[in-house]
Coordinates of C-alpha atoms (C1' of nucleotides) and ligand atoms in Angstrom, one line a residue:
Chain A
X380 CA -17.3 3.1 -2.3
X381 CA -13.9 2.3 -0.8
X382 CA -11.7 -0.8 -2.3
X383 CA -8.4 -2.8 -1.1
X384 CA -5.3 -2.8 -3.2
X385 CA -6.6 -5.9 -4.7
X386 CA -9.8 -5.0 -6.0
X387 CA -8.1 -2.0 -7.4
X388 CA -5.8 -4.0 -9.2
X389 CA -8.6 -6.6 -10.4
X390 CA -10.4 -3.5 -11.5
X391 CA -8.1 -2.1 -13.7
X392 CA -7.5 -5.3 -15.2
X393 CA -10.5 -5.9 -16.3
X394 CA -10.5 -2.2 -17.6
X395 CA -7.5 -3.0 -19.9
X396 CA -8.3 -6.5 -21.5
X397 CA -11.6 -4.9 -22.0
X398 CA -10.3 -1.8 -23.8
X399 CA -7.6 -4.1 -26.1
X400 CA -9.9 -7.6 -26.2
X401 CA -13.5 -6.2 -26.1
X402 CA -14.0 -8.7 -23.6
X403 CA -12.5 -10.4 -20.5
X404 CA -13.2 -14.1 -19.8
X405 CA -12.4 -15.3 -16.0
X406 CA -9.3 -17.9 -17.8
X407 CA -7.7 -14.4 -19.3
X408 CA -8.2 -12.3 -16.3
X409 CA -6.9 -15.0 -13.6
X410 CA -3.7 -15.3 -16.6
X411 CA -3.3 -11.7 -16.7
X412 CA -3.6 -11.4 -12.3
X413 CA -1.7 -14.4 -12.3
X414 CA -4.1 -15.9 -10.3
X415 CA -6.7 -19.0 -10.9
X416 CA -9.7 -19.0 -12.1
X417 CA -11.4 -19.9 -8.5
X418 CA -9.7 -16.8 -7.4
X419 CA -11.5 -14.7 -10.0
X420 CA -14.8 -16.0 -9.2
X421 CA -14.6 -15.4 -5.9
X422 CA -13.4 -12.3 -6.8
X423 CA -15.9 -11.2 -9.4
X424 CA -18.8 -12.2 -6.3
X425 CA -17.1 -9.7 -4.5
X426 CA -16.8 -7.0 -6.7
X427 CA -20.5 -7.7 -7.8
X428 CA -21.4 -7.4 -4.5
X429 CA -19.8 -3.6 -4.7
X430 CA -21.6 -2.7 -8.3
X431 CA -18.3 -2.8 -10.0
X432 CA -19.4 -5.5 -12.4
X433 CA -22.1 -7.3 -14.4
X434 CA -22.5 -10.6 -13.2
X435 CA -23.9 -13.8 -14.2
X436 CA -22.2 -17.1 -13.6
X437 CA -21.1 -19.1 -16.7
X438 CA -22.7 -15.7 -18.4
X439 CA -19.5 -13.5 -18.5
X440 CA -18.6 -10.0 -16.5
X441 CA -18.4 -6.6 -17.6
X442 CA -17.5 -3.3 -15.7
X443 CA -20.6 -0.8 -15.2
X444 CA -20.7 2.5 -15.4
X445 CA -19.6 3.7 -12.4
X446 CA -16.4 0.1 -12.0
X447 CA -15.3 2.2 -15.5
X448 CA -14.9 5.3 -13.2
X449 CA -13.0 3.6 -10.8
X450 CA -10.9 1.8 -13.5
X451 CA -9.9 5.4 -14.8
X452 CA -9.4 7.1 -11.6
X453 CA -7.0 4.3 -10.9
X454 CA -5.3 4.3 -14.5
X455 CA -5.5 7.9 -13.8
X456 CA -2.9 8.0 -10.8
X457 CA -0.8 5.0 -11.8
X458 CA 0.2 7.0 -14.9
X459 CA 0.4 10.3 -13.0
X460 CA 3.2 8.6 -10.9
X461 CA 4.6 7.3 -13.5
X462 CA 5.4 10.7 -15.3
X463 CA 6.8 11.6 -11.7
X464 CA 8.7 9.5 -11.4
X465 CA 10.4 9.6 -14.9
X466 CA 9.8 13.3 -15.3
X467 CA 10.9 14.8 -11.6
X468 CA 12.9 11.7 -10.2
X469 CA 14.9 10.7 -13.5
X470 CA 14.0 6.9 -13.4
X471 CA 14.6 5.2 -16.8
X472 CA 11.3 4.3 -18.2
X473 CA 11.5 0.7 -18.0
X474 CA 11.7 0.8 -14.1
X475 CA 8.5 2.9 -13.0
X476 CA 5.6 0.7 -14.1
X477 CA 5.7 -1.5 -10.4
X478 CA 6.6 1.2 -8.4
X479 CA 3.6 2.9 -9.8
X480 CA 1.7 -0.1 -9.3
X481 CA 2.1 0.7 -5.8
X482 CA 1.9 4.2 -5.9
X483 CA -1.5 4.3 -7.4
X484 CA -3.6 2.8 -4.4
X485 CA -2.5 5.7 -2.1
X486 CA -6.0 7.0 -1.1
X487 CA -6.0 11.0 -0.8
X488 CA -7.4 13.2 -3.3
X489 CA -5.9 16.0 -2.7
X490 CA -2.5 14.1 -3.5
X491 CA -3.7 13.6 -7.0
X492 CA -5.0 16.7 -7.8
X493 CA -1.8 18.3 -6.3
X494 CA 0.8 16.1 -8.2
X495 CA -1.4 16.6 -11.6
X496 CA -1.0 20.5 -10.5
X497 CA 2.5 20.1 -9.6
X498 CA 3.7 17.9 -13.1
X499 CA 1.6 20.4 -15.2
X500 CA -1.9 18.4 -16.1
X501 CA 0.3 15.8 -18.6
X502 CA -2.0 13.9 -20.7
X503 CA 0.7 11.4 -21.5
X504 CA 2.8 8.9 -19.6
X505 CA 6.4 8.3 -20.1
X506 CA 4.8 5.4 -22.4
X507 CA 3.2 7.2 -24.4
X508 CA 0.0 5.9 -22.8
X509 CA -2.8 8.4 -22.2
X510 CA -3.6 10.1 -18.3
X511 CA -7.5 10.6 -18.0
X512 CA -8.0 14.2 -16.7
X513 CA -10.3 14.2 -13.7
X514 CA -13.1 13.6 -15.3
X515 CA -12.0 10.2 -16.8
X516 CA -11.5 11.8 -20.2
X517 CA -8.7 10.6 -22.5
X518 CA -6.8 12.2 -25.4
X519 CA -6.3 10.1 -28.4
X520 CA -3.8 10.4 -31.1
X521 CA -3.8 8.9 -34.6
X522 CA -0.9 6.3 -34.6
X523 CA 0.2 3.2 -36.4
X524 CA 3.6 0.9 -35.7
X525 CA 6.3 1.8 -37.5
X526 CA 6.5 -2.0 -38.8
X527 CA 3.4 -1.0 -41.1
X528 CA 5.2 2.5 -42.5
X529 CA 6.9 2.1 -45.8
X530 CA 10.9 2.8 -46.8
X531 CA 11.3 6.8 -47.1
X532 CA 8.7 7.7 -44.6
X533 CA 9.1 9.1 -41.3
X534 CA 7.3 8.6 -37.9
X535 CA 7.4 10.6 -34.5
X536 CA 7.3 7.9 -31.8
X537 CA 3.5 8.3 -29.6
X538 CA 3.6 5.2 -27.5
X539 CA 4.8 1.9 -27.1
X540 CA 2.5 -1.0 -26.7
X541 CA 4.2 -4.3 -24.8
X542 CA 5.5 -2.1 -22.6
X543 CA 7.3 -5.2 -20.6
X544 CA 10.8 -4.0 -19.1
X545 CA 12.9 -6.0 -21.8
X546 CA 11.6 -3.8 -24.7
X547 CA 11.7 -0.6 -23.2
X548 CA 15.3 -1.4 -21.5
X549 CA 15.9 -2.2 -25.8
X550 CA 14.5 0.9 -27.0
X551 CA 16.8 2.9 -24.2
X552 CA 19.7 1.7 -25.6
X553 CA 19.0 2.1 -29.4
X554 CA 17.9 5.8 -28.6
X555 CA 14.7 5.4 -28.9
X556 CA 12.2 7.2 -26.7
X557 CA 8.7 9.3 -27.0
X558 CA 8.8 12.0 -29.2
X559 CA 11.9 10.4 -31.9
X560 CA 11.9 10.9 -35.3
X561 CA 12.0 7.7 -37.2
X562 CA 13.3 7.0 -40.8
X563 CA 12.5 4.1 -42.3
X564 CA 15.3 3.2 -44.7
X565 CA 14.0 -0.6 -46.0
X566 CA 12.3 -3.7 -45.1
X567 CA 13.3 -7.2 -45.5
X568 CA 10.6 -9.4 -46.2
X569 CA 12.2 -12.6 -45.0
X570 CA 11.8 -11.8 -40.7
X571 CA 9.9 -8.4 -41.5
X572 CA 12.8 -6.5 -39.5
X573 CA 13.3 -3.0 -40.8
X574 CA 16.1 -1.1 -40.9
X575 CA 16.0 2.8 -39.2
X576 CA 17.5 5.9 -39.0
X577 CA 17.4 8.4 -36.4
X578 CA 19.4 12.0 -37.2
X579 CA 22.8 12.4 -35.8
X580 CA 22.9 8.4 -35.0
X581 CA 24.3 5.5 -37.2
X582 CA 21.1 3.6 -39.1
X583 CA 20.0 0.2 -37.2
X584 CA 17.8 -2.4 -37.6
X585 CA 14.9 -3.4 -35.4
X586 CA 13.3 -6.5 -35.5
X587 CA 9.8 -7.4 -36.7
X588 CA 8.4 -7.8 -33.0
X589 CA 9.7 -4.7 -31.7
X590 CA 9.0 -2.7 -34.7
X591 CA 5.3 -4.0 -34.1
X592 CA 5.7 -2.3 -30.6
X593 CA 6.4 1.3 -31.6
X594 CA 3.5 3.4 -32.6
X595 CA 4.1 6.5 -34.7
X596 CA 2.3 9.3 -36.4
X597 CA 3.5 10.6 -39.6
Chain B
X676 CA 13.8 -9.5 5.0
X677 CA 11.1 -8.0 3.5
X678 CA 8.1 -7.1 5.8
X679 CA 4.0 -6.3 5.4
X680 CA 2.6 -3.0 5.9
X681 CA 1.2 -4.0 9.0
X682 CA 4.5 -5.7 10.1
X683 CA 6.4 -2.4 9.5
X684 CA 3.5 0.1 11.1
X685 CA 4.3 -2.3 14.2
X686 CA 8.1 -1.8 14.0
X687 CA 7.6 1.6 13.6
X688 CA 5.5 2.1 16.5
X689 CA 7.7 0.0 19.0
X690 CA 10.6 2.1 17.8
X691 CA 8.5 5.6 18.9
X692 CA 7.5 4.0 22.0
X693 CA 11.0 3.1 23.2
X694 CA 12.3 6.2 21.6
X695 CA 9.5 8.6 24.3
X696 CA 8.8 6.1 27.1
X697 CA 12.2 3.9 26.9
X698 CA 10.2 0.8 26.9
X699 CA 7.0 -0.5 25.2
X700 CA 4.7 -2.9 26.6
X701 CA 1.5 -5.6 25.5
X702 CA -0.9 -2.9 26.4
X703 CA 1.0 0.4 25.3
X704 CA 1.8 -1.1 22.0
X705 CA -2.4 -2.4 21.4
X706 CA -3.2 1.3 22.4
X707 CA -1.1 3.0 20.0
X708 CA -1.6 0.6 17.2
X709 CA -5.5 0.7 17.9
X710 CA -5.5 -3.2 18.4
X711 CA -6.2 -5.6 21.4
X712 CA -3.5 -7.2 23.6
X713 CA -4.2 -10.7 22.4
X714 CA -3.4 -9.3 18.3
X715 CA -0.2 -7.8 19.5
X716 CA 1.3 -11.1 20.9
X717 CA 0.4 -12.6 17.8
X718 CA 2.3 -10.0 16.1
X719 CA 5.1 -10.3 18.3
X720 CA 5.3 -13.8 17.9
X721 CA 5.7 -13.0 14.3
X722 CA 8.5 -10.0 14.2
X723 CA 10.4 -12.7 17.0
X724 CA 10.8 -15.2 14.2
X725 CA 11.6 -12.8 11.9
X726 CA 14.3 -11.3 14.3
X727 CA 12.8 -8.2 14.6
X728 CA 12.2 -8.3 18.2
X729 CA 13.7 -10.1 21.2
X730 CA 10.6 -11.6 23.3
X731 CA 9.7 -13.8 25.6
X732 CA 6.5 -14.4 26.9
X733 CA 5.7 -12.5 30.1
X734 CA 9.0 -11.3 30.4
X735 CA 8.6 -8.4 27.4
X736 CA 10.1 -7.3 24.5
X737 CA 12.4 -4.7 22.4
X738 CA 13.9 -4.4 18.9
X739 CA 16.9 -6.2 18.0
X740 CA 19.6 -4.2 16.2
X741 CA 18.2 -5.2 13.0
X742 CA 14.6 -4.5 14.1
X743 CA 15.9 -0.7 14.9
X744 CA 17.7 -0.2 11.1
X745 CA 14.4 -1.4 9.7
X746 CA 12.0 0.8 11.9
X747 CA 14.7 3.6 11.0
X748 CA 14.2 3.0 7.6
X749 CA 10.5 3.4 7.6
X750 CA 10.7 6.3 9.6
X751 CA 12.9 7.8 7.1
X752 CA 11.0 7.0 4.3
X753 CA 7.4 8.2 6.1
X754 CA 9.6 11.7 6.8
X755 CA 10.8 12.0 3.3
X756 CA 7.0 11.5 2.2
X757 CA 6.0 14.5 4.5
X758 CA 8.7 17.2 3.4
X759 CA 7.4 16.3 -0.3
X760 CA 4.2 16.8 0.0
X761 CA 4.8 20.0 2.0
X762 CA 7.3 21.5 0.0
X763 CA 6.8 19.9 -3.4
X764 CA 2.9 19.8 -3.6
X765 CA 1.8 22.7 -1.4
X766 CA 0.2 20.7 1.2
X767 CA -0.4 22.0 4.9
X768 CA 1.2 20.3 7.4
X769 CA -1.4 18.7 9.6
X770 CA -3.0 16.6 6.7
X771 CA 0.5 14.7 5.4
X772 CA 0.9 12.2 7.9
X773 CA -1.7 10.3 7.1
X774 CA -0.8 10.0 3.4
X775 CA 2.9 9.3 4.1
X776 CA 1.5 6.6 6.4
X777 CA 0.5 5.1 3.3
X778 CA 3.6 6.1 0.8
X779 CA 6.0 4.8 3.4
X780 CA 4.7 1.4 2.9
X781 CA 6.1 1.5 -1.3
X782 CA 9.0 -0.9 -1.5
X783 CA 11.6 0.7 -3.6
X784 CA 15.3 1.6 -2.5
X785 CA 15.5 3.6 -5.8
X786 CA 12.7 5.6 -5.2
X787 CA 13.9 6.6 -1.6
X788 CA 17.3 7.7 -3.4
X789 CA 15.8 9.6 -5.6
X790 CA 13.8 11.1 -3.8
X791 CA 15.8 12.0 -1.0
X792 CA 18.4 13.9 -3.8
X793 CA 15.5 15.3 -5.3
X794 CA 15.0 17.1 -2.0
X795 CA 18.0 17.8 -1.0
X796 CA 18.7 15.5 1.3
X797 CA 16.5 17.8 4.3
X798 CA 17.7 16.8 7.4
X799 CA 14.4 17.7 9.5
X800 CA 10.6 16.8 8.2
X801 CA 7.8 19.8 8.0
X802 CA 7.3 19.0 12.1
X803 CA 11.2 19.4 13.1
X804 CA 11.6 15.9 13.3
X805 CA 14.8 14.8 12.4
X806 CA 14.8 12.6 8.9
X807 CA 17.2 9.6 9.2
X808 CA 19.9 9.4 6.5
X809 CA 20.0 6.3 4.6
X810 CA 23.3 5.0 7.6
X811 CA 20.0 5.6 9.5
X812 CA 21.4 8.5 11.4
X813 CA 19.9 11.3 12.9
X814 CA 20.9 15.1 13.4
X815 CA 19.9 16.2 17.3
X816 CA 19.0 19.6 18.0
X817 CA 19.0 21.1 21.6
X818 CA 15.6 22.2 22.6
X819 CA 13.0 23.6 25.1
X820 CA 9.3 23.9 25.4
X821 CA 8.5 27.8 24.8
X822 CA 6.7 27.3 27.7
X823 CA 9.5 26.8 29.8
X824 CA 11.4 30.5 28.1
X825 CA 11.0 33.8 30.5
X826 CA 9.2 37.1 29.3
X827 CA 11.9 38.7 27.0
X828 CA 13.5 35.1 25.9
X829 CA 13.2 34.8 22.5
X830 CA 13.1 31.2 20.8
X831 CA 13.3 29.8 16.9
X832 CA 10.8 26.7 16.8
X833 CA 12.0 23.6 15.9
X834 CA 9.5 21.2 16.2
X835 CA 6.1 20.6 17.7
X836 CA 6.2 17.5 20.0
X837 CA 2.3 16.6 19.7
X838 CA 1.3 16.5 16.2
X839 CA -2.0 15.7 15.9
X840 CA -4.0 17.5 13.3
X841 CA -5.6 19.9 15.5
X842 CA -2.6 21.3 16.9
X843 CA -1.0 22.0 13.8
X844 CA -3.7 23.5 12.3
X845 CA -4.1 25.8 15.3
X846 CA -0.6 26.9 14.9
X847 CA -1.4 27.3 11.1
X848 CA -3.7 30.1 12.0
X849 CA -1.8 31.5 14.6
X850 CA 1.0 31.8 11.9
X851 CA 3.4 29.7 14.1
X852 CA 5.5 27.1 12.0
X853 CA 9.1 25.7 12.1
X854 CA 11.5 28.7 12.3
X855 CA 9.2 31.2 13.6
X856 CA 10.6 33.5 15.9
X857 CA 9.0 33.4 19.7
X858 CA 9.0 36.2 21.7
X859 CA 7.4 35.9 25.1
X860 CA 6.1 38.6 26.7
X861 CA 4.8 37.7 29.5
X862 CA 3.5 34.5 31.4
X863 CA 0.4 34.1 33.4
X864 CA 1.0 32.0 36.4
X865 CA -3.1 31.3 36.9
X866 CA -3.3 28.9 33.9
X867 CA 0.6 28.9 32.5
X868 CA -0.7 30.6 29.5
X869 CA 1.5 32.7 27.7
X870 CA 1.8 36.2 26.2
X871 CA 4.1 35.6 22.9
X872 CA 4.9 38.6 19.5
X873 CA 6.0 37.2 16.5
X874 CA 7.7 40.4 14.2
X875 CA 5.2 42.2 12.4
X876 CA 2.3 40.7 14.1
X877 CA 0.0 41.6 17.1
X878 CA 0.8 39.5 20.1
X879 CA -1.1 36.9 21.4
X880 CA -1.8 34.2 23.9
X881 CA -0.8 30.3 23.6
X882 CA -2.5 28.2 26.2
X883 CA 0.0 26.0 28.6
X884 CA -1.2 22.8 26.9
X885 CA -0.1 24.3 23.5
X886 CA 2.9 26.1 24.8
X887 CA 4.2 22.7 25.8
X888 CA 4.5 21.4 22.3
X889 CA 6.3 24.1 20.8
X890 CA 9.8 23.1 21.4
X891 CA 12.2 26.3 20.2
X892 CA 15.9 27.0 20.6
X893 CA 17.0 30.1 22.2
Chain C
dA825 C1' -28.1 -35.9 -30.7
dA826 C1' -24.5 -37.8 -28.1
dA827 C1' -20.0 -37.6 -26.6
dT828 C1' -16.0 -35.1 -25.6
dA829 C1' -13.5 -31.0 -24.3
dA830 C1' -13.1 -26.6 -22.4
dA831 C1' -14.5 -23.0 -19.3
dT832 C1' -16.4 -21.9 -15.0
dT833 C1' -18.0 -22.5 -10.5
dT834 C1' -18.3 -24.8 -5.9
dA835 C1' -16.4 -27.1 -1.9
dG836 C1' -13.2 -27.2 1.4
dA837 C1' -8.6 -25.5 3.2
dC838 C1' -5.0 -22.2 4.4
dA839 C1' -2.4 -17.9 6.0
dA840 C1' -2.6 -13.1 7.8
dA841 C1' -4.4 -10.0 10.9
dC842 C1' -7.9 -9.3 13.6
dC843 C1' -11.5 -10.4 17.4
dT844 C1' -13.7 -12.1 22.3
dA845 C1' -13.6 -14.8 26.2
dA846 C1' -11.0 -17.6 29.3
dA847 C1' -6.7 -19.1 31.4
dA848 C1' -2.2 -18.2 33.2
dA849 C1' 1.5 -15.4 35.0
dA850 C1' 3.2 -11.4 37.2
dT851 C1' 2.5 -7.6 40.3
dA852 C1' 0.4 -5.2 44.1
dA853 C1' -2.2 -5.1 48.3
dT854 C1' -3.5 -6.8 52.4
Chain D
dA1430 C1' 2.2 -15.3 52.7
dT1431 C1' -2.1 -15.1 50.9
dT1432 C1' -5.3 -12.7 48.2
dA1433 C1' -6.7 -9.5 44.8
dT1434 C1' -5.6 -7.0 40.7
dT1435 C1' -3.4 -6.2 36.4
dT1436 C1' -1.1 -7.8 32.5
dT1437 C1' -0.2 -11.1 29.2
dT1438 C1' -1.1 -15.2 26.7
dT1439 C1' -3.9 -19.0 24.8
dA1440 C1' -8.0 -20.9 22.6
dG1441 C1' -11.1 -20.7 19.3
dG1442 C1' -13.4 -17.8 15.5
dT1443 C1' -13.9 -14.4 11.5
dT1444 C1' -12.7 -12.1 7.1
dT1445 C1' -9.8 -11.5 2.9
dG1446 C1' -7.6 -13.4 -0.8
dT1447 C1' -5.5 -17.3 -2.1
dC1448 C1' -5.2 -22.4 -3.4
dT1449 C1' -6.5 -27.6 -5.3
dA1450 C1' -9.7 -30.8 -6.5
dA1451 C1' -14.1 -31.9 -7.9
dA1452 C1' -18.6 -30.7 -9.9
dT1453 C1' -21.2 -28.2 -13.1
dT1454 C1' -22.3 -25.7 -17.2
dT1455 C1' -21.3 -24.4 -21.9
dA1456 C1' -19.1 -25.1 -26.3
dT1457 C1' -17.3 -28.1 -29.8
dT1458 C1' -16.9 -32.5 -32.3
dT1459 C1' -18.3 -36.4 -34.1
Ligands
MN1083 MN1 -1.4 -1.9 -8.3
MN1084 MN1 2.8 3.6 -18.4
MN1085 MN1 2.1 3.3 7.8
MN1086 MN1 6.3 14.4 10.7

DNA sequence: AAATAAATTTAGACAAACCTAAAAAATAAT
DNA sequence: ATTATTTTTTAGGTTTGTCTAAATTTATTT
């Protein structure tokens, strides 16, 4: 089964307030395609139609089987571009997410297989987010932000969850990327912010939403 | 002036027909974009009021200045694409067009930077076409069809001016690519075939209808 | 259990890119 | 100079993905 750019993206969409929500409603899917709801239904029909969904009107939606295929194979190739593009093409991080968005509807697969060859199988993205292999499995890694560690302890950074362009643009210029060692030298209770260090660098402070956003394993 | 990938796959095209035929009309331009007549004037219609083309009904049609920089600008990118996936991923050269078809559509002037440097700025795509720099400008290459060469003449191939998959593919096997070295040996005046030796190889015969594509300098 | 509010769907339209069939203009043939 | 042929354009429709406004169903309050 073959589908346009825009069932692609409706597709993936689905897959991702599934996997962080448990569930997608057709308000928080036309929100997050910034879209209306009349769109959506017509939409979900559609996609129906193609056994990508469940569907019942006023019952709810939910991706089958083989929609959660196609909702990896797509994740799949958006991230692989991603690390391409950050990795091979030395774009900052914060810039690769809508060219990738692009990117990842290119229909060949031998252009997937070749670029996972050629960037050596990652299982990561620049993001820290992980790249199903081709078989749609994922690697996960045991991580919790770095707001909830305590003074004294020390994270490595894994991934970073809002992953909008304004906090990873932030994160570039405080140093912070995948793979930092974290310090955390003490917490103020009043806003939550906590205050960091990172060898070699002066100590900062991060505040409590973007402290929320960086996931870390001790 | 930003443009659909349909828009641009018809800018591109008028710019090839002018470029081989020095003009382009109704009917050529449905034939090569696999379209009727009546969709083309729709189009044209369109690309007039978005100064691509000068048109008038009846009377026919060419790109303005403008119109050329932007069909420049995809063929560029859609050349770019092509020496990648050749010489990055490992792909044979009669299956990238199609897939830069589609990657010359992504809307990024970072990207085309990028990736341009992370080439090395090639001046000549996997076929011997010439890759526009970003002033749009084009290195020219004197050339000859090795049919036209006489036994003894040996010639370096530059490009291959049909490029369909087939021929390519055929010149795959017969080990012939860009910068092979051509010598004819003799030429049979029945059918035009010819007689060629490439070092290290036993010699053997191109048809006339291949021969004619492969466009070598002496 | 009604009434109200929220979520969802339907109805009807629109723009892009395409189509077929018919009309109009340009070109070629007599 | 007519007539015939070819080329191009218009007229009117279809499909995809979008929209607004109205109707319907479900969920929440009272
Ligand atoms: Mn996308
Ligand atoms: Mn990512
Ligand atoms: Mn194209
Ligand atoms: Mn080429």
């Amino acid at each position: 089964m073959t589908h346009t750019p825009t069932e692609e993206n409706y597709i993936k969409e689905i897959y991702h307030l599934q996997l962080v929500h448990g569930e997608v409603t057709t308000n928080s899917l036309a929100t997050a395609m910034k879209t209306r709801p009349a769109s959506v239904t017509d939409m979900l029909k559609k996609l129906r139609s193609k056994r990508v969904v469940h569907y019942q009107r006023y019952k709810g939606f939910s991706l089958t089987a083989s929609g959660t295929r196609t909702a990896l194979s797509i994740v799949r190739k958006h991230r692989l571009w991603e690390y391409f593009l950050v990795n091979k093409l030395g774009f900052d991080w914060h810039k690769v997410h809508e060219v990738a968005e692009e990117l990842e509807h290119v229909k060949c697969e031998e252009l997937v297989t070749r670029l996972d060859e050629y960037l050596g199988k990652p299982a990561f993205d620049p993001h820290g987010d992980p790249i199903p292999n081709h078989k749609g499995q994922l690697k996960k890694i045991r991580q919790e932000p770095i707001s909830s560690f305590l003074p004294k302890q020390t994270g490595m950074v894994q991934s970073v969850k809002n992953q909008s362009p304004e906090i990873l643009y932030l994160l570039l210029h405080f140093g912070i990327g995948i793979g930092s060692k974290l310090k955390v030298i003490r917490k103020f209770d009043f806003d939550g912010s906590i205050e960091i260090k990172i060898d070699k660098q002066p100590p900062f402070i991060l505040s409590y939403q973007v402290a929320q956003n960086i996931f870390c394993t001790k």
